[in-house]
PDB file of C-alpha atoms in Angstrom:
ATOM      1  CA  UNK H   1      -0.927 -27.199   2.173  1.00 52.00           C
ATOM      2  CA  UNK H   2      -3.278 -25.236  -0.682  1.00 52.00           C
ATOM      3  CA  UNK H   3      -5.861 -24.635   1.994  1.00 50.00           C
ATOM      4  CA  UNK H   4      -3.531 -23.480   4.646  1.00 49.00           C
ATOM      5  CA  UNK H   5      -1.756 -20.874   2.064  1.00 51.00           C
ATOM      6  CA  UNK H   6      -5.851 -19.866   1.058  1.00 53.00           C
ATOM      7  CA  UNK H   7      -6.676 -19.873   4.639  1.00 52.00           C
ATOM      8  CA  UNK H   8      -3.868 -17.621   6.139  1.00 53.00           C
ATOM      9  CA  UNK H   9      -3.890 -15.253   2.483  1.00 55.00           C
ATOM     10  CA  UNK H  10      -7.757 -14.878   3.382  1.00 55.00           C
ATOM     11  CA  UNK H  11      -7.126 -13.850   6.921  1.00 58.00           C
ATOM     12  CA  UNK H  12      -4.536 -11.867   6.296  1.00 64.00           C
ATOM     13  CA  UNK H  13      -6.747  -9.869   3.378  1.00 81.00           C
ATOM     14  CA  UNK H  14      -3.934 -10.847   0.092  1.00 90.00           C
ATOM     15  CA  UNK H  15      -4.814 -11.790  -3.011  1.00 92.00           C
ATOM     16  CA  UNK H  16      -3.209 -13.330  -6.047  1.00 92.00           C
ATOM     17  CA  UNK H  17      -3.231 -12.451  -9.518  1.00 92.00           C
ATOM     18  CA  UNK H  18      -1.437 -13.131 -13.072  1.00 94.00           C
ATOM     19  CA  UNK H  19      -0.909 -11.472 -15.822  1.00 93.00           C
ATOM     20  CA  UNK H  20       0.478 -13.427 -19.145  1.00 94.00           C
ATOM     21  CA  UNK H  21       2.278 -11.118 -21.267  1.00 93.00           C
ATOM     22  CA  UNK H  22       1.630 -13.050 -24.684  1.00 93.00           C
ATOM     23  CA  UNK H  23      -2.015 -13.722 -24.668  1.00 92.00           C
ATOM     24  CA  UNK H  24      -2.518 -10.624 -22.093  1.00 90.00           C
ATOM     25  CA  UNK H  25      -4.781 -13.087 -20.142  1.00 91.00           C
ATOM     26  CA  UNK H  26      -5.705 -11.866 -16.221  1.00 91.00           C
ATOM     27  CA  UNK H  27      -6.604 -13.792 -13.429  1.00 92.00           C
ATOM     28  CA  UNK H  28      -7.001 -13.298  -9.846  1.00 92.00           C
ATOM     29  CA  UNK H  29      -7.888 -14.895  -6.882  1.00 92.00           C
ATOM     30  CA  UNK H  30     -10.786 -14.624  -5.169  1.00 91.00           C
ATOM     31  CA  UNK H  31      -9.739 -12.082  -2.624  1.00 91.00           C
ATOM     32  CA  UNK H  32      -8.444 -10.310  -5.632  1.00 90.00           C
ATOM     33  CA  UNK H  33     -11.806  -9.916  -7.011  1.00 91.00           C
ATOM     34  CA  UNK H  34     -13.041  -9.189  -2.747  1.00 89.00           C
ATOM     35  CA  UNK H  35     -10.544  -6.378  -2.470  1.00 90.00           C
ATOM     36  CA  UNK H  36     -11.794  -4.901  -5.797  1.00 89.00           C
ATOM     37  CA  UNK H  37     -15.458  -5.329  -4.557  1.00 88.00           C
ATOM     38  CA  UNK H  38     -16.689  -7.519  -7.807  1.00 86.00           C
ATOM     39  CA  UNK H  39     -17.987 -11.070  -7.411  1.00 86.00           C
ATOM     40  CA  UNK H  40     -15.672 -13.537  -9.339  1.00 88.00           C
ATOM     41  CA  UNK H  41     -18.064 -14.306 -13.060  1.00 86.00           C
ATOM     42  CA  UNK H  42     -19.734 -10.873 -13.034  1.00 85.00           C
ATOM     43  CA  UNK H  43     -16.776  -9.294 -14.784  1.00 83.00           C
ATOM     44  CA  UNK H  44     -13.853 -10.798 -16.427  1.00 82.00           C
ATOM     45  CA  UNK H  45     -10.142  -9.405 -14.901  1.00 84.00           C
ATOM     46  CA  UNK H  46      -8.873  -9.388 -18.452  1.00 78.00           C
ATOM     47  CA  UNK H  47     -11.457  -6.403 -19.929  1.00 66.00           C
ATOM     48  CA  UNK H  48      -9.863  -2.824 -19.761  1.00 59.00           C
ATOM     49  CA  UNK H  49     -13.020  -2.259 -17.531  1.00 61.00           C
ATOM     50  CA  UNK H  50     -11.661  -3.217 -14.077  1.00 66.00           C
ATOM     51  CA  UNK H  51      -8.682  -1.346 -15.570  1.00 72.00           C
ATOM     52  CA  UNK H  52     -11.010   1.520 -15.406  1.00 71.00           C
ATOM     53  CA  UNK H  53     -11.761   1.033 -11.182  1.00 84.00           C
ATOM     54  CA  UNK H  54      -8.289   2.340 -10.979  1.00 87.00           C
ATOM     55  CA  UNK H  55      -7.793   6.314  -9.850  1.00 89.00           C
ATOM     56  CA  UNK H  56      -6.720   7.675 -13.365  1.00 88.00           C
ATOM     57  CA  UNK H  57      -3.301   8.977 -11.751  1.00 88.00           C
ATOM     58  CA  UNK H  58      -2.348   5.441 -10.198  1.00 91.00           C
ATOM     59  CA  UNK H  59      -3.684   3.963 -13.445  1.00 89.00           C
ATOM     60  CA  UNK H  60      -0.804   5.864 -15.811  1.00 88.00           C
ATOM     61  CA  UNK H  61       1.283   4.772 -12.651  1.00 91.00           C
ATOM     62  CA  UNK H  62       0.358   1.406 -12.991  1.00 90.00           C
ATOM     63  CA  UNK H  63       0.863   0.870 -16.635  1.00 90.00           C
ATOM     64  CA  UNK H  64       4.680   2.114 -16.729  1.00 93.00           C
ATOM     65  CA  UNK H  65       5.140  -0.183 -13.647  1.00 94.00           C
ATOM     66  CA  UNK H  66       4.208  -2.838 -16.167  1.00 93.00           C
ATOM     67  CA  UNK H  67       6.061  -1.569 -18.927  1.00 94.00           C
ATOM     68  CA  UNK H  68       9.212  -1.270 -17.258  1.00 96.00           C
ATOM     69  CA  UNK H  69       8.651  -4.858 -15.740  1.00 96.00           C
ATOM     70  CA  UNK H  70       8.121  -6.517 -19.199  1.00 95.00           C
ATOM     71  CA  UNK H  71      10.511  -4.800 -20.389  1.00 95.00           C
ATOM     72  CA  UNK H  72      13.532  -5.275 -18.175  1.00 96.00           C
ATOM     73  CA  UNK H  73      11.949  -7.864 -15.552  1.00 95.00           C
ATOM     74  CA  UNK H  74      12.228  -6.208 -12.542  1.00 96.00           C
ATOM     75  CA  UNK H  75       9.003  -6.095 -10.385  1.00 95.00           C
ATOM     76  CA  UNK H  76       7.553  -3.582  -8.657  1.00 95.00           C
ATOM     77  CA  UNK H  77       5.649  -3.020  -5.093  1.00 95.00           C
ATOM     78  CA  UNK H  78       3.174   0.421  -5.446  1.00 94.00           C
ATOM     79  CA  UNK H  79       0.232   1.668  -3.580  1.00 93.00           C
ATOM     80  CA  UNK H  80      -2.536   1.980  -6.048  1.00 93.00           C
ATOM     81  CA  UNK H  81      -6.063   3.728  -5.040  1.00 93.00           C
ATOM     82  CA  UNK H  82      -9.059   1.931  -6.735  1.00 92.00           C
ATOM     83  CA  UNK H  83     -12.408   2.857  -7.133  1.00 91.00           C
ATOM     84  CA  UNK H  84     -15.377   1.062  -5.687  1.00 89.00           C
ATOM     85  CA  UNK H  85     -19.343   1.354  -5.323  1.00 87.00           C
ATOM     86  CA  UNK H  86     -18.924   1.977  -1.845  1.00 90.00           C
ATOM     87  CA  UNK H  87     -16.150   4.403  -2.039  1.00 91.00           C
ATOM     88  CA  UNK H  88     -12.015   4.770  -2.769  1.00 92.00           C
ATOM     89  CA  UNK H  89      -9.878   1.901  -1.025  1.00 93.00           C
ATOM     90  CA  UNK H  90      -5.944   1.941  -0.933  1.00 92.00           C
ATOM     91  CA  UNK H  91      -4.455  -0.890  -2.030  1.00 92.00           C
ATOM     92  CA  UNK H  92      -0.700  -2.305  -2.050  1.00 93.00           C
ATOM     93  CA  UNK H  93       0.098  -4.740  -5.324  1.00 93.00           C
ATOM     94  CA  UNK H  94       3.666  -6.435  -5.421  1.00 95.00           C
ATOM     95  CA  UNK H  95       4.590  -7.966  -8.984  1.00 96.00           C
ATOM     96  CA  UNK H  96       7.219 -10.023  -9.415  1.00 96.00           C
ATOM     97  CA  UNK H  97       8.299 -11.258 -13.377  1.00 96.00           C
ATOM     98  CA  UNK H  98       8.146 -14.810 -14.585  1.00 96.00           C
ATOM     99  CA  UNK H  99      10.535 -16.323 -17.553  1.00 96.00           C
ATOM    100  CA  UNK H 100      10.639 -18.589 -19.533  1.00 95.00           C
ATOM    101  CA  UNK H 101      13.650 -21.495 -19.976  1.00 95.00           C
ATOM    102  CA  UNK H 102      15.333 -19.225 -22.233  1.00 94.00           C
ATOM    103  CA  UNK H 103      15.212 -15.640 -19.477  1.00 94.00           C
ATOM    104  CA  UNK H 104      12.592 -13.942 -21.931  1.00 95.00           C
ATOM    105  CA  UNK H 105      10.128 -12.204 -19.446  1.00 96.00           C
ATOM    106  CA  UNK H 106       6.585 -13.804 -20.132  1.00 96.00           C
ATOM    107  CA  UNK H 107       4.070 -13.068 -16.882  1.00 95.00           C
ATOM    108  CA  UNK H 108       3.810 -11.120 -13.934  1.00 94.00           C
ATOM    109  CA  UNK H 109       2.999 -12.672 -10.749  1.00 95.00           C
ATOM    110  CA  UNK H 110       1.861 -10.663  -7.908  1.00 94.00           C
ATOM    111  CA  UNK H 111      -0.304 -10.281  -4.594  1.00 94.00           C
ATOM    112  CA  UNK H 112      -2.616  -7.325  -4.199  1.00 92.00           C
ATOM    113  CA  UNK H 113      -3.859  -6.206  -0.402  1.00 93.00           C
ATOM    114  CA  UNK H 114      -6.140  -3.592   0.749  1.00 93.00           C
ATOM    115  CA  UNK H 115      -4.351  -1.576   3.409  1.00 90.00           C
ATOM    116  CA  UNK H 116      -6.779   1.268   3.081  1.00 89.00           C
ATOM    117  CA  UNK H 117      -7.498   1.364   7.422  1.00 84.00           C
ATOM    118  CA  UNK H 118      -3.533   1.451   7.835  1.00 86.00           C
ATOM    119  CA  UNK H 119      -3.098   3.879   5.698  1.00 82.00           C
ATOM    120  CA  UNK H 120      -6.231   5.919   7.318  1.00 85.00           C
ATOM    121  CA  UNK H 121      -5.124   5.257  10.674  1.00 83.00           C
ATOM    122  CA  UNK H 122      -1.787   6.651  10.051  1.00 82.00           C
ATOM    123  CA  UNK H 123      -2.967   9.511   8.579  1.00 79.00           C
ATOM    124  CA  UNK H 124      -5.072  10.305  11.771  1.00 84.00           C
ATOM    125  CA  UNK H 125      -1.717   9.218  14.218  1.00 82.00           C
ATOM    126  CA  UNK H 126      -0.498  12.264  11.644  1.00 83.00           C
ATOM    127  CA  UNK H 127      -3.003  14.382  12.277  1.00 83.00           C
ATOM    128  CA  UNK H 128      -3.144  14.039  15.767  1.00 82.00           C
ATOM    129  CA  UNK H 129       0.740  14.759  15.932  1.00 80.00           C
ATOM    130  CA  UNK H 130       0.312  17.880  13.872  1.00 82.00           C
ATOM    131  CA  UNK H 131      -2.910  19.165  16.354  1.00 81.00           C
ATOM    132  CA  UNK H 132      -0.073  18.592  19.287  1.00 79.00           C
ATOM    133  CA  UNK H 133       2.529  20.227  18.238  1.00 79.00           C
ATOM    134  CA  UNK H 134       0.104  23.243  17.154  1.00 83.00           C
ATOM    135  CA  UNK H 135      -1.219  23.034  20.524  1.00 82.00           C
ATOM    136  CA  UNK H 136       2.244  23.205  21.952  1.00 80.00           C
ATOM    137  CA  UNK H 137       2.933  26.336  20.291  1.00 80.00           C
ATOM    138  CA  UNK H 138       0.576  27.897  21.273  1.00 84.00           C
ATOM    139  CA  UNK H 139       0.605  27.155  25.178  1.00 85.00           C
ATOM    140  CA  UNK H 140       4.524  27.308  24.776  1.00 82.00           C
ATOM    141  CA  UNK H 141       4.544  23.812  26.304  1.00 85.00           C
ATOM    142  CA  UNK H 142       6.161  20.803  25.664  1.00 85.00           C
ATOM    143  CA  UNK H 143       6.648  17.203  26.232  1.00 83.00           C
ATOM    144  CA  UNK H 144       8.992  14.505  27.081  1.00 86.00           C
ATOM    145  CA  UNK H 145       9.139  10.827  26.825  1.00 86.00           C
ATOM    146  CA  UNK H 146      11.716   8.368  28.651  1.00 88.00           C
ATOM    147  CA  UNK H 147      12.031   4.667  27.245  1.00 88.00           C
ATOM    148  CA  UNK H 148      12.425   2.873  30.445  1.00 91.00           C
ATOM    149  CA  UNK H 149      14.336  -0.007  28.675  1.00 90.00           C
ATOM    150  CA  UNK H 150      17.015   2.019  26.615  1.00 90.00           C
ATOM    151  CA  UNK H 151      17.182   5.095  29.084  1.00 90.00           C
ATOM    152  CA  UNK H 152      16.722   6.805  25.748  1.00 91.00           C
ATOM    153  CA  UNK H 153      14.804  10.528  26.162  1.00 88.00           C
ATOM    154  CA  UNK H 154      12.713  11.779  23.779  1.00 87.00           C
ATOM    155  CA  UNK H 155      11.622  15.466  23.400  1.00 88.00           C
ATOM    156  CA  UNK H 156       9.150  17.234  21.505  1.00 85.00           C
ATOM    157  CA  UNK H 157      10.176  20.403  18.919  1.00 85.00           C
ATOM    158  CA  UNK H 158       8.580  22.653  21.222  1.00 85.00           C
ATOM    159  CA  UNK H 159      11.115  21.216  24.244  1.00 88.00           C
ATOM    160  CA  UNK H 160      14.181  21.374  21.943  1.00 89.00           C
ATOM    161  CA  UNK H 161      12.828  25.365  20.914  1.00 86.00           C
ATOM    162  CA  UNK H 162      12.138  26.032  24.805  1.00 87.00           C
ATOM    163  CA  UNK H 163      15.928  25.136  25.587  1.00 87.00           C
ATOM    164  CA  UNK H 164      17.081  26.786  22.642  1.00 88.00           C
ATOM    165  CA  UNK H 165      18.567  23.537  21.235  1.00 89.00           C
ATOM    166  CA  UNK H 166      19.153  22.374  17.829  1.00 88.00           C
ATOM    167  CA  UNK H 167      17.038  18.947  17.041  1.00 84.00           C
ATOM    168  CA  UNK H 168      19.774  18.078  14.285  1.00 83.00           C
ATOM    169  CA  UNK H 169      22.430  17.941  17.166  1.00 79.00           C
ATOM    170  CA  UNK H 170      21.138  15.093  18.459  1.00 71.00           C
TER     171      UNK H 170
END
């Protein structure tokens, strides 16, 4: 059952890690360690350096997320950009608090993924949207899109501003 849950985290590019809140020791998995672009013994998760691989605005992000999870026990789920040799990645980490028998908060738990082409993809499906509806403008053309199995019609801003019709009414 270990190597199944390795198998499919591996394939599906998450990664474990731990942080203990009383002796403030780190460790992560090897994915963890993939997705960060170290090799597991070249640099120890507990040193403030991999702290510095962090972008320093998702850093100060990152450190009130853990603040506000030791202190009340809630987790958290952020995007957090980190710093590599071979450029910035985009990364998702979901923490979720640990206690002890008596409630006291005393780890985080989390997983930690590198959704970095998602993210750029998106941004490109974005991009391309905003380049169409530019282009629409301009030609004072729109477009239209039927969803065979609902019946459901779906028109661009340029349609709705061609027919003189308010998106919000519908």
């Amino acid at each position: 059952a270990a190597f199944a849950f390795t198998f499919s985290a591996i394939l599906a590019g998450v990664g474990h890690w731990r942080l203990d809140f009383a002796t403030g020791h780190v460790c992560w998995s090897d994915e963890v360690f993939r997705i960060h672009g170290l090799v597991r013994g070249t640099v120890d998760p507990t040193d403030y350096t991999t702290i510095g691989r962090y972008h320093p605005e998702d850093l100060a992000a990152l450190n009130q997320l853990v603040a506000h999870a030791k202190a009340t026990g809630e987790g958290y789920d952020a995007r957090l950009r980190i710093r590599r040799d071979d450029g910035e990645r985009v990364t998702r980490a979901r923490a979720r608090c640990e206690r002890d028998e008596t409630g006291a908060v005393v780890a985080l738990f989390g997983v930690f993924q590198d959704i970095t082409d998602s993210v750029r993809a998106l941004e490109q499906q974005e991009e391309l949207l905003c380049t169409l509806q530019m282009a629409e403008r301009v030609a004072g053309l729109g477009h239209w899109r039927l969803e065979v199995a609902t019946g459901k019609v779906h028109w661009s801003s340029e349609v709705y501003r061609i027919h003189g019709v308010d998106p919000a009414a519908f």
